[in-house]
PDB file of C-alpha atoms in Angstrom:
ATOM      1  CA  MET A   5     137.624  99.313  53.410  1.00 61.00           C
ATOM      2  CA  ALA A   6     134.061  98.037  53.613  1.00 63.00           C
ATOM      3  CA  HIS A   7     135.290  94.983  55.404  1.00 66.00           C
ATOM      4  CA  SER A   8     137.194  97.199  57.857  1.00 80.00           C
ATOM      5  CA  PHE A   9     134.141  99.386  58.579  1.00 80.00           C
ATOM      6  CA  THR A  10     131.951  96.319  59.130  1.00 85.00           C
ATOM      7  CA  GLN A  11     134.583  94.843  61.531  1.00 85.00           C
ATOM      8  CA  GLU A  12     134.769  98.091  63.468  1.00 86.00           C
ATOM      9  CA  TYR A  13     131.012  98.414  63.503  1.00 88.00           C
ATOM     10  CA  PHE A  14     130.632  94.974  65.119  1.00 88.00           C
ATOM     11  CA  GLN A  15     133.328  95.831  67.654  1.00 90.00           C
ATOM     12  CA  ILE A  16     130.935  98.377  69.195  1.00 93.00           C
ATOM     13  CA  PRO A  17     129.272  96.786  72.176  1.00 93.00           C
ATOM     14  CA  VAL A  18     125.789  95.377  71.404  1.00 94.00           C
ATOM     15  CA  VAL A  19     123.605  97.786  73.362  1.00 95.00           C
ATOM     16  CA  THR A  20     125.464 100.948  72.202  1.00 96.00           C
ATOM     17  CA  ARG A  21     125.464  99.613  68.636  1.00 96.00           C
ATOM     18  CA  ALA A  22     121.754  98.821  68.679  1.00 96.00           C
ATOM     19  CA  TYR A  23     120.615 102.178  70.223  1.00 97.00           C
ATOM     20  CA  THR A  24     122.853 104.371  68.125  1.00 96.00           C
ATOM     21  CA  THR A  25     121.929 102.549  64.925  1.00 96.00           C
ATOM     22  CA  ALA A  26     118.147 102.835  65.761  1.00 96.00           C
ATOM     23  CA  CYS A  27     118.560 106.612  66.326  1.00 95.00           C
ATOM     24  CA  ILE A  28     120.463 107.173  63.128  1.00 95.00           C
ATOM     25  CA  LEU A  29     118.048 105.124  61.098  1.00 96.00           C
ATOM     26  CA  THR A  30     115.032 106.868  62.591  1.00 95.00           C
ATOM     27  CA  THR A  31     116.528 110.272  61.708  1.00 94.00           C
ATOM     28  CA  ALA A  32     117.374 109.089  58.165  1.00 94.00           C
ATOM     29  CA  ALA A  33     113.766 107.888  57.726  1.00 95.00           C
ATOM     30  CA  VAL A  34     112.498 111.367  58.715  1.00 94.00           C
ATOM     31  CA  GLN A  35     114.941 113.087  56.494  1.00 93.00           C
ATOM     32  CA  LEU A  36     113.866 110.884  53.553  1.00 93.00           C
ATOM     33  CA  GLU A  37     110.180 111.589  54.428  1.00 92.00           C
ATOM     34  CA  VAL A  38     109.474 107.906  54.877  1.00 95.00           C
ATOM     35  CA  ILE A  39     107.982 108.844  58.221  1.00 94.00           C
ATOM     36  CA  THR A  40     107.254 112.139  60.016  1.00 93.00           C
ATOM     37  CA  PRO A  41     108.070 113.300  63.620  1.00 93.00           C
ATOM     38  CA  PHE A  42     104.273 113.325  64.141  1.00 94.00           C
ATOM     39  CA  GLN A  43     104.317 109.529  64.009  1.00 94.00           C
ATOM     40  CA  LEU A  44     107.116 109.319  66.559  1.00 94.00           C
ATOM     41  CA  TYR A  45     106.478 111.747  69.406  1.00 94.00           C
ATOM     42  CA  PHE A  46     105.292 110.792  72.904  1.00 94.00           C
ATOM     43  CA  ASN A  47     101.502 111.181  73.069  1.00 93.00           C
ATOM     44  CA  PRO A  48      99.761 109.315  75.939  1.00 92.00           C
ATOM     45  CA  ASP A  49      96.405 109.759  74.438  1.00 92.00           C
ATOM     46  CA  LEU A  50      97.280 108.090  71.126  1.00 94.00           C
ATOM     47  CA  ILE A  51      99.101 105.339  72.965  1.00 93.00           C
ATOM     48  CA  ILE A  52      96.239 104.484  75.208  1.00 92.00           C
ATOM     49  CA  ARG A  53      93.166 105.169  73.000  1.00 93.00           C
ATOM     50  CA  ARG A  54      94.548 104.244  69.566  1.00 92.00           C
ATOM     51  CA  TYR A  55      97.067 101.626  70.755  1.00 93.00           C
ATOM     52  CA  GLN A  56     100.086 103.382  69.021  1.00 95.00           C
ATOM     53  CA  ILE A  57     102.414 101.491  71.354  1.00 95.00           C
ATOM     54  CA  TRP A  58     105.493 102.180  69.091  1.00 95.00           C
ATOM     55  CA  ARG A  59     105.564 105.741  70.447  1.00 95.00           C
ATOM     56  CA  LEU A  60     106.839 104.457  73.819  1.00 95.00           C
ATOM     57  CA  ILE A  61     110.094 103.513  71.893  1.00 96.00           C
ATOM     58  CA  THR A  62     110.258 106.006  68.959  1.00 95.00           C
ATOM     59  CA  SER A  63     110.088 108.992  71.324  1.00 95.00           C
ATOM     60  CA  PHE A  64     113.586 107.912  72.527  1.00 96.00           C
ATOM     61  CA  LEU A  65     115.002 107.614  69.014  1.00 95.00           C
ATOM     62  CA  PHE A  66     114.549 111.029  67.414  1.00 94.00           C
ATOM     63  CA  PHE A  67     116.733 114.075  68.162  1.00 90.00           C
ATOM     64  CA  GLY A  68     115.513 116.366  65.417  1.00 85.00           C
ATOM     65  CA  SER A  69     116.558 116.876  61.806  1.00 85.00           C
ATOM     66  CA  VAL A  70     120.195 116.536  60.787  1.00 86.00           C
ATOM     67  CA  GLY A  71     122.104 119.478  62.035  1.00 85.00           C
ATOM     68  CA  PHE A  72     124.219 120.629  65.013  1.00 85.00           C
ATOM     69  CA  SER A  73     121.738 119.401  67.640  1.00 85.00           C
ATOM     70  CA  PHE A  74     121.526 115.947  66.117  1.00 90.00           C
ATOM     71  CA  VAL A  75     125.317 115.569  65.769  1.00 91.00           C
ATOM     72  CA  PHE A  76     125.899 116.909  69.295  1.00 89.00           C
ATOM     73  CA  ASN A  77     123.357 114.465  70.788  1.00 91.00           C
ATOM     74  CA  ILE A  78     124.312 111.388  68.721  1.00 94.00           C
ATOM     75  CA  SER A  79     128.063 111.980  69.545  1.00 93.00           C
ATOM     76  CA  PHE A  80     127.326 112.199  73.308  1.00 93.00           C
ATOM     77  CA  LEU A  81     124.971 109.172  73.095  1.00 95.00           C
ATOM     78  CA  TYR A  82     127.689 107.043  71.403  1.00 95.00           C
ATOM     79  CA  ARG A  83     130.507 108.244  73.600  1.00 94.00           C
ATOM     80  CA  TYR A  84     128.945 107.794  77.082  1.00 95.00           C
ATOM     81  CA  CYS A  85     126.794 104.838  76.317  1.00 96.00           C
ATOM     82  CA  ARG A  86     129.841 103.009  74.983  1.00 96.00           C
ATOM     83  CA  MET A  87     132.085 104.051  77.891  1.00 95.00           C
ATOM     84  CA  LEU A  88     129.495 102.790  80.349  1.00 96.00           C
ATOM     85  CA  GLU A  89     129.026  99.536  78.561  1.00 95.00           C
ATOM     86  CA  GLU A  90     132.752  98.946  78.232  1.00 94.00           C
ATOM     87  CA  GLY A  91     133.525 100.265  81.717  1.00 92.00           C
ATOM     88  CA  CYS A  92     131.363  99.556  84.852  1.00 91.00           C
ATOM     89  CA  PHE A  93     128.918  97.412  82.790  1.00 94.00           C
ATOM     90  CA  ARG A  94     131.508  95.296  80.950  1.00 92.00           C
ATOM     91  CA  GLY A  95     130.463  91.715  81.112  1.00 90.00           C
ATOM     92  CA  ARG A  96     127.156  92.837  82.647  1.00 93.00           C
ATOM     93  CA  THR A  97     125.029  93.463  79.488  1.00 94.00           C
ATOM     94  CA  ALA A  98     121.829  92.353  81.260  1.00 95.00           C
ATOM     95  CA  ASP A  99     122.395  94.985  83.980  1.00 96.00           C
ATOM     96  CA  PHE A 100     122.975  97.623  81.348  1.00 96.00           C
ATOM     97  CA  VAL A 101     119.771  96.690  79.509  1.00 96.00           C
ATOM     98  CA  PHE A 102     117.947  96.760  82.853  1.00 97.00           C
ATOM     99  CA  MET A 103     119.215 100.260  83.466  1.00 97.00           C
ATOM    100  CA  PHE A 104     117.865 101.177  79.968  1.00 97.00           C
ATOM    101  CA  LEU A 105     114.482  99.721  80.963  1.00 97.00           C
ATOM    102  CA  PHE A 106     114.437 101.457  84.326  1.00 97.00           C
ATOM    103  CA  GLY A 107     115.303 104.844  82.753  1.00 96.00           C
ATOM    104  CA  GLY A 108     112.850 104.462  79.932  1.00 96.00           C
ATOM    105  CA  ILE A 109     109.922 103.486  82.147  1.00 96.00           C
ATOM    106  CA  VAL A 110     110.492 106.200  84.776  1.00 96.00           C
ATOM    107  CA  MET A 111     111.011 108.869  82.093  1.00 95.00           C
ATOM    108  CA  THR A 112     107.830 107.709  80.336  1.00 95.00           C
ATOM    109  CA  LEU A 113     105.905 108.055  83.675  1.00 93.00           C
ATOM    110  CA  PHE A 114     107.368 111.546  84.231  1.00 92.00           C
ATOM    111  CA  GLY A 115     106.576 112.351  80.576  1.00 87.00           C
ATOM    112  CA  LEU A 116     102.857 112.027  81.391  1.00 87.00           C
ATOM    113  CA  PHE A 117     103.122 115.175  83.497  1.00 86.00           C
ATOM    114  CA  ALA A 118     106.091 117.053  81.988  1.00 82.00           C
ATOM    115  CA  ASN A 119     104.569 117.653  78.515  1.00 84.00           C
ATOM    116  CA  VAL A 120     107.768 116.412  76.798  1.00 88.00           C
ATOM    117  CA  PHE A 121     107.340 115.068  73.258  1.00 91.00           C
ATOM    118  CA  PHE A 122     110.748 113.473  72.683  1.00 92.00           C
ATOM    119  CA  LEU A 123     112.690 111.721  75.454  1.00 94.00           C
ATOM    120  CA  GLY A 124     115.899 110.822  73.755  1.00 93.00           C
ATOM    121  CA  GLN A 125     117.844 113.810  75.010  1.00 93.00           C
ATOM    122  CA  ALA A 126     116.728 113.226  78.537  1.00 94.00           C
ATOM    123  CA  PHE A 127     117.908 109.614  78.164  1.00 96.00           C
ATOM    124  CA  ILE A 128     121.350 110.778  77.069  1.00 96.00           C
ATOM    125  CA  ILE A 129     121.608 113.106  80.076  1.00 96.00           C
ATOM    126  CA  MET A 130     120.732 110.158  82.250  1.00 97.00           C
ATOM    127  CA  LEU A 131     123.631 108.126  80.718  1.00 97.00           C
ATOM    128  CA  VAL A 132     125.985 111.064  81.156  1.00 96.00           C
ATOM    129  CA  TYR A 133     124.877 111.561  84.827  1.00 97.00           C
ATOM    130  CA  VAL A 134     125.499 107.876  85.741  1.00 97.00           C
ATOM    131  CA  TRP A 135     128.901 107.942  84.070  1.00 96.00           C
ATOM    132  CA  SER A 136     129.896 111.201  85.699  1.00 95.00           C
ATOM    133  CA  ARG A 137     128.986 110.064  89.186  1.00 95.00           C
ATOM    134  CA  ARG A 138     130.959 106.814  88.752  1.00 95.00           C
ATOM    135  CA  HIS A 139     134.025 108.774  87.489  1.00 94.00           C
ATOM    136  CA  PRO A 140     134.154 111.654  90.025  1.00 93.00           C
ATOM    137  CA  LEU A 141     138.009 112.232  89.673  1.00 91.00           C
ATOM    138  CA  VAL A 142     138.013 112.655  85.845  1.00 91.00           C
ATOM    139  CA  ARG A 143     138.593 116.244  84.730  1.00 91.00           C
ATOM    140  CA  MET A 144     136.552 117.532  81.777  1.00 88.00           C
ATOM    141  CA  ASN A 145     137.276 120.194  79.211  1.00 85.00           C
ATOM    142  CA  PHE A 146     134.304 121.695  77.447  1.00 79.00           C
ATOM    143  CA  PHE A 147     135.014 123.360  74.112  1.00 73.00           C
ATOM    144  CA  GLY A 148     138.351 124.385  75.558  1.00 75.00           C
ATOM    145  CA  LEU A 149     136.564 127.019  77.743  1.00 78.00           C
ATOM    146  CA  LEU A 150     135.669 125.295  80.961  1.00 81.00           C
ATOM    147  CA  ASN A 151     137.619 122.780  83.160  1.00 89.00           C
ATOM    148  CA  PHE A 152     135.677 120.915  85.810  1.00 90.00           C
ATOM    149  CA  GLN A 153     135.239 117.583  87.521  1.00 91.00           C
ATOM    150  CA  ALA A 154     133.081 115.018  85.860  1.00 92.00           C
ATOM    151  CA  PRO A 155     130.092 115.177  88.230  1.00 94.00           C
ATOM    152  CA  PHE A 156     129.467 118.773  87.009  1.00 94.00           C
ATOM    153  CA  LEU A 157     129.075 117.630  83.410  1.00 94.00           C
ATOM    154  CA  PRO A 158     125.295 117.203  83.348  1.00 94.00           C
ATOM    155  CA  TRP A 159     124.843 120.675  84.823  1.00 94.00           C
ATOM    156  CA  VAL A 160     127.194 122.188  82.330  1.00 92.00           C
ATOM    157  CA  LEU A 161     125.152 120.620  79.498  1.00 91.00           C
ATOM    158  CA  MET A 162     122.006 121.973  81.083  1.00 92.00           C
ATOM    159  CA  GLY A 163     123.563 125.480  81.148  1.00 91.00           C
ATOM    160  CA  PHE A 164     124.666 125.044  77.550  1.00 86.00           C
ATOM    161  CA  SER A 165     121.013 124.203  76.619  1.00 87.00           C
ATOM    162  CA  LEU A 166     119.845 127.252  78.457  1.00 89.00           C
ATOM    163  CA  LEU A 167     122.365 129.424  76.573  1.00 87.00           C
ATOM    164  CA  LEU A 168     120.967 128.071  73.287  1.00 80.00           C
ATOM    165  CA  GLY A 169     117.502 129.123  74.300  1.00 79.00           C
ATOM    166  CA  ASN A 170     116.236 125.535  74.825  1.00 81.00           C
ATOM    167  CA  SER A 171     114.011 124.348  77.641  1.00 82.00           C
ATOM    168  CA  ILE A 172     115.837 122.808  80.504  1.00 89.00           C
ATOM    169  CA  VAL A 173     112.947 120.506  81.463  1.00 92.00           C
ATOM    170  CA  VAL A 174     114.443 117.705  79.394  1.00 92.00           C
ATOM    171  CA  ASP A 175     117.814 118.085  81.095  1.00 94.00           C
ATOM    172  CA  LEU A 176     116.283 118.155  84.574  1.00 94.00           C
ATOM    173  CA  LEU A 177     114.288 115.006  83.744  1.00 95.00           C
ATOM    174  CA  GLY A 178     117.457 113.150  82.582  1.00 95.00           C
ATOM    175  CA  ILE A 179     119.334 114.321  85.716  1.00 96.00           C
ATOM    176  CA  SER A 180     116.537 113.341  88.086  1.00 96.00           C
ATOM    177  CA  VAL A 181     116.168 109.823  86.583  1.00 97.00           C
ATOM    178  CA  GLY A 182     119.941 109.426  86.398  1.00 97.00           C
ATOM    179  CA  HIS A 183     120.195 110.374  90.126  1.00 97.00           C
ATOM    180  CA  MET A 184     117.390 107.962  90.989  1.00 97.00           C
ATOM    181  CA  TYR A 185     119.285 105.074  89.360  1.00 97.00           C
ATOM    182  CA  TYR A 186     122.622 106.107  90.853  1.00 96.00           C
ATOM    183  CA  PHE A 187     121.120 106.385  94.388  1.00 96.00           C
ATOM    184  CA  LEU A 188     119.249 103.039  94.251  1.00 95.00           C
ATOM    185  CA  GLU A 189     122.189 101.154  92.670  1.00 94.00           C
ATOM    186  CA  ASP A 190     125.292 102.773  94.106  1.00 93.00           C
ATOM    187  CA  VAL A 191     124.388 104.713  97.243  1.00 93.00           C
ATOM    188  CA  PHE A 192     121.498 103.079  99.109  1.00 91.00           C
ATOM    189  CA  PRO A 193     122.899  99.505  99.080  1.00 91.00           C
ATOM    190  CA  ASN A 194     126.082 100.687 100.805  1.00 89.00           C
ATOM    191  CA  GLN A 195     124.240 102.562 103.588  1.00 87.00           C
ATOM    192  CA  LEU A 196     123.580 101.145 106.979  1.00 85.00           C
ATOM    193  CA  GLY A 197     120.493  99.020 106.651  1.00 83.00           C
ATOM    194  CA  GLY A 198     120.437  99.497 102.860  1.00 81.00           C
ATOM    195  CA  ARG A 199     119.988  96.829 100.264  1.00 87.00           C
ATOM    196  CA  ARG A 200     119.740  96.492  96.509  1.00 87.00           C
ATOM    197  CA  LEU A 201     116.314  97.338  95.146  1.00 91.00           C
ATOM    198  CA  LEU A 202     117.144  97.089  91.501  1.00 92.00           C
ATOM    199  CA  MET A 203     117.490  93.391  90.688  1.00 92.00           C
ATOM    200  CA  THR A 204     118.086  92.415  87.066  1.00 92.00           C
ATOM    201  CA  PRO A 205     115.553  89.678  86.002  1.00 93.00           C
ATOM    202  CA  GLU A 206     117.064  86.327  85.309  1.00 93.00           C
ATOM    203  CA  LEU A 207     115.359  86.350  81.866  1.00 93.00           C
ATOM    204  CA  LEU A 208     117.552  89.285  80.865  1.00 92.00           C
ATOM    205  CA  ARG A 209     120.648  87.533  82.128  1.00 92.00           C
ATOM    206  CA  ALA A 210     119.801  84.445  80.117  1.00 91.00           C
ATOM    207  CA  MET A 211     119.237  86.611  77.067  1.00 91.00           C
ATOM    208  CA  PHE A 212     122.182  89.008  77.203  1.00 89.00           C
ATOM    209  CA  ASP A 213     124.996  87.771  79.510  1.00 80.00           C
ATOM    210  CA  GLN A 214     127.270  85.592  77.295  1.00 72.00           C
ATOM    211  CA  PRO A 215     131.043  84.880  77.334  1.00 60.00           C
ATOM    212  CA  GLU A 216     133.141  87.762  76.139  1.00 59.00           C
ATOM    213  CA  ASP A 217     134.600  87.655  72.652  1.00 56.00           C
ATOM    214  CA  PRO A 218     138.456  87.219  73.036  1.00 55.00           C
ATOM    215  CA  ASP A 219     138.956  89.493  69.975  1.00 56.00           C
ATOM    216  CA  TYR A 220     136.895  92.259  71.482  1.00 54.00           C
ATOM    217  CA  ARG A 221     138.686  95.623  71.702  1.00 57.00           C
ATOM    218  CA  PRO A 222     137.225  98.109  74.075  1.00 56.00           C
ATOM    219  CA  LEU A 223     137.230 101.835  73.269  1.00 54.00           C
ATOM    220  CA  HIS A 224     139.579 103.671  75.623  1.00 51.00           C
ATOM    221  CA  GLU A 225     138.689 107.154  76.685  1.00 47.00           C
ATOM    222  CA  GLU A 226     141.929 108.582  75.283  1.00 39.00           C
ATOM    223  CA  GLN A 227     140.809 107.586  71.784  1.00 42.00           C
ATOM    224  CA  GLN A 228     138.086 110.128  72.066  1.00 42.00           C
ATOM    225  CA  GLY A 229     140.345 113.201  71.955  1.00 38.00           C
ATOM    226  CA  GLU A 230     138.709 114.623  68.895  1.00 36.00           C
ATOM    227  CA  ASP A 231     135.242 114.831  70.486  1.00 44.00           C
ATOM    228  CA  LEU A 232     133.735 118.246  71.368  1.00 46.00           C
ATOM    229  CA  LEU A 233     134.223 117.376  74.988  1.00 54.00           C
ATOM    230  CA  GLN A 234     137.470 115.756  76.109  1.00 53.00           C
ATOM    231  CA  ASP A 235     138.415 113.873  79.281  1.00 54.00           C
ATOM    232  CA  GLU A 236     141.644 114.477  81.109  1.00 51.00           C
ATOM    233  CA  GLU A 237     143.357 112.174  83.542  1.00 47.00           C
ATOM    234  CA  PRO A 238     142.658 112.891  87.240  1.00 48.00           C
ATOM    235  CA  GLN A 239     145.463 114.968  88.728  1.00 45.00           C
ATOM    236  CA  GLU A 240     147.317 113.826  91.825  1.00 39.00           C
TER     237      GLU A 240
END
């Protein structure tokens, strides 16, 4: 059983595996009181004046204590990060890492003005937004209550946050950055006179783009039927 779990774990694509694992380990460290959220949150003053550079990364890794919010966020992170990596970014790991860097840098810059302490949820919304815009015909079912096309998913999640009494600033930040990436990568290059502005550095390609493992088994969307939010095939 342990061997089977290890095998399945290493079948998860590398970026999804690394990010999800980092988020889970960070939460576990907080739960075990090895570290505290005060050592993780985004604080420009501490980053600049006290050189606590790790906050640029740890602010993306913590979703709160173990509970409904953590499970909800980590399930969405795993699901949509993996579907992106195994879908439109399959065989393009360097491009996927570059999207992570683009999103992280832009959110950090916005975070200087938005007074947001943890950016992980906004990052998840960005991933969901990019996936939803690249799968416009997929129909979604949210908790068995709502049926809608995939591009409405980020807005449904924002409405859900609002119903729970949470601030929607984080959701709006994720949607904004996701739209920036989608426009620069998918829309502007295809317009008259447009061109690609987001070019993945060759260093990232040398580091991450490798021949695909012949035994690699991608996760199909239909295998995700037990998730809180399910996909349906597009209707003719």
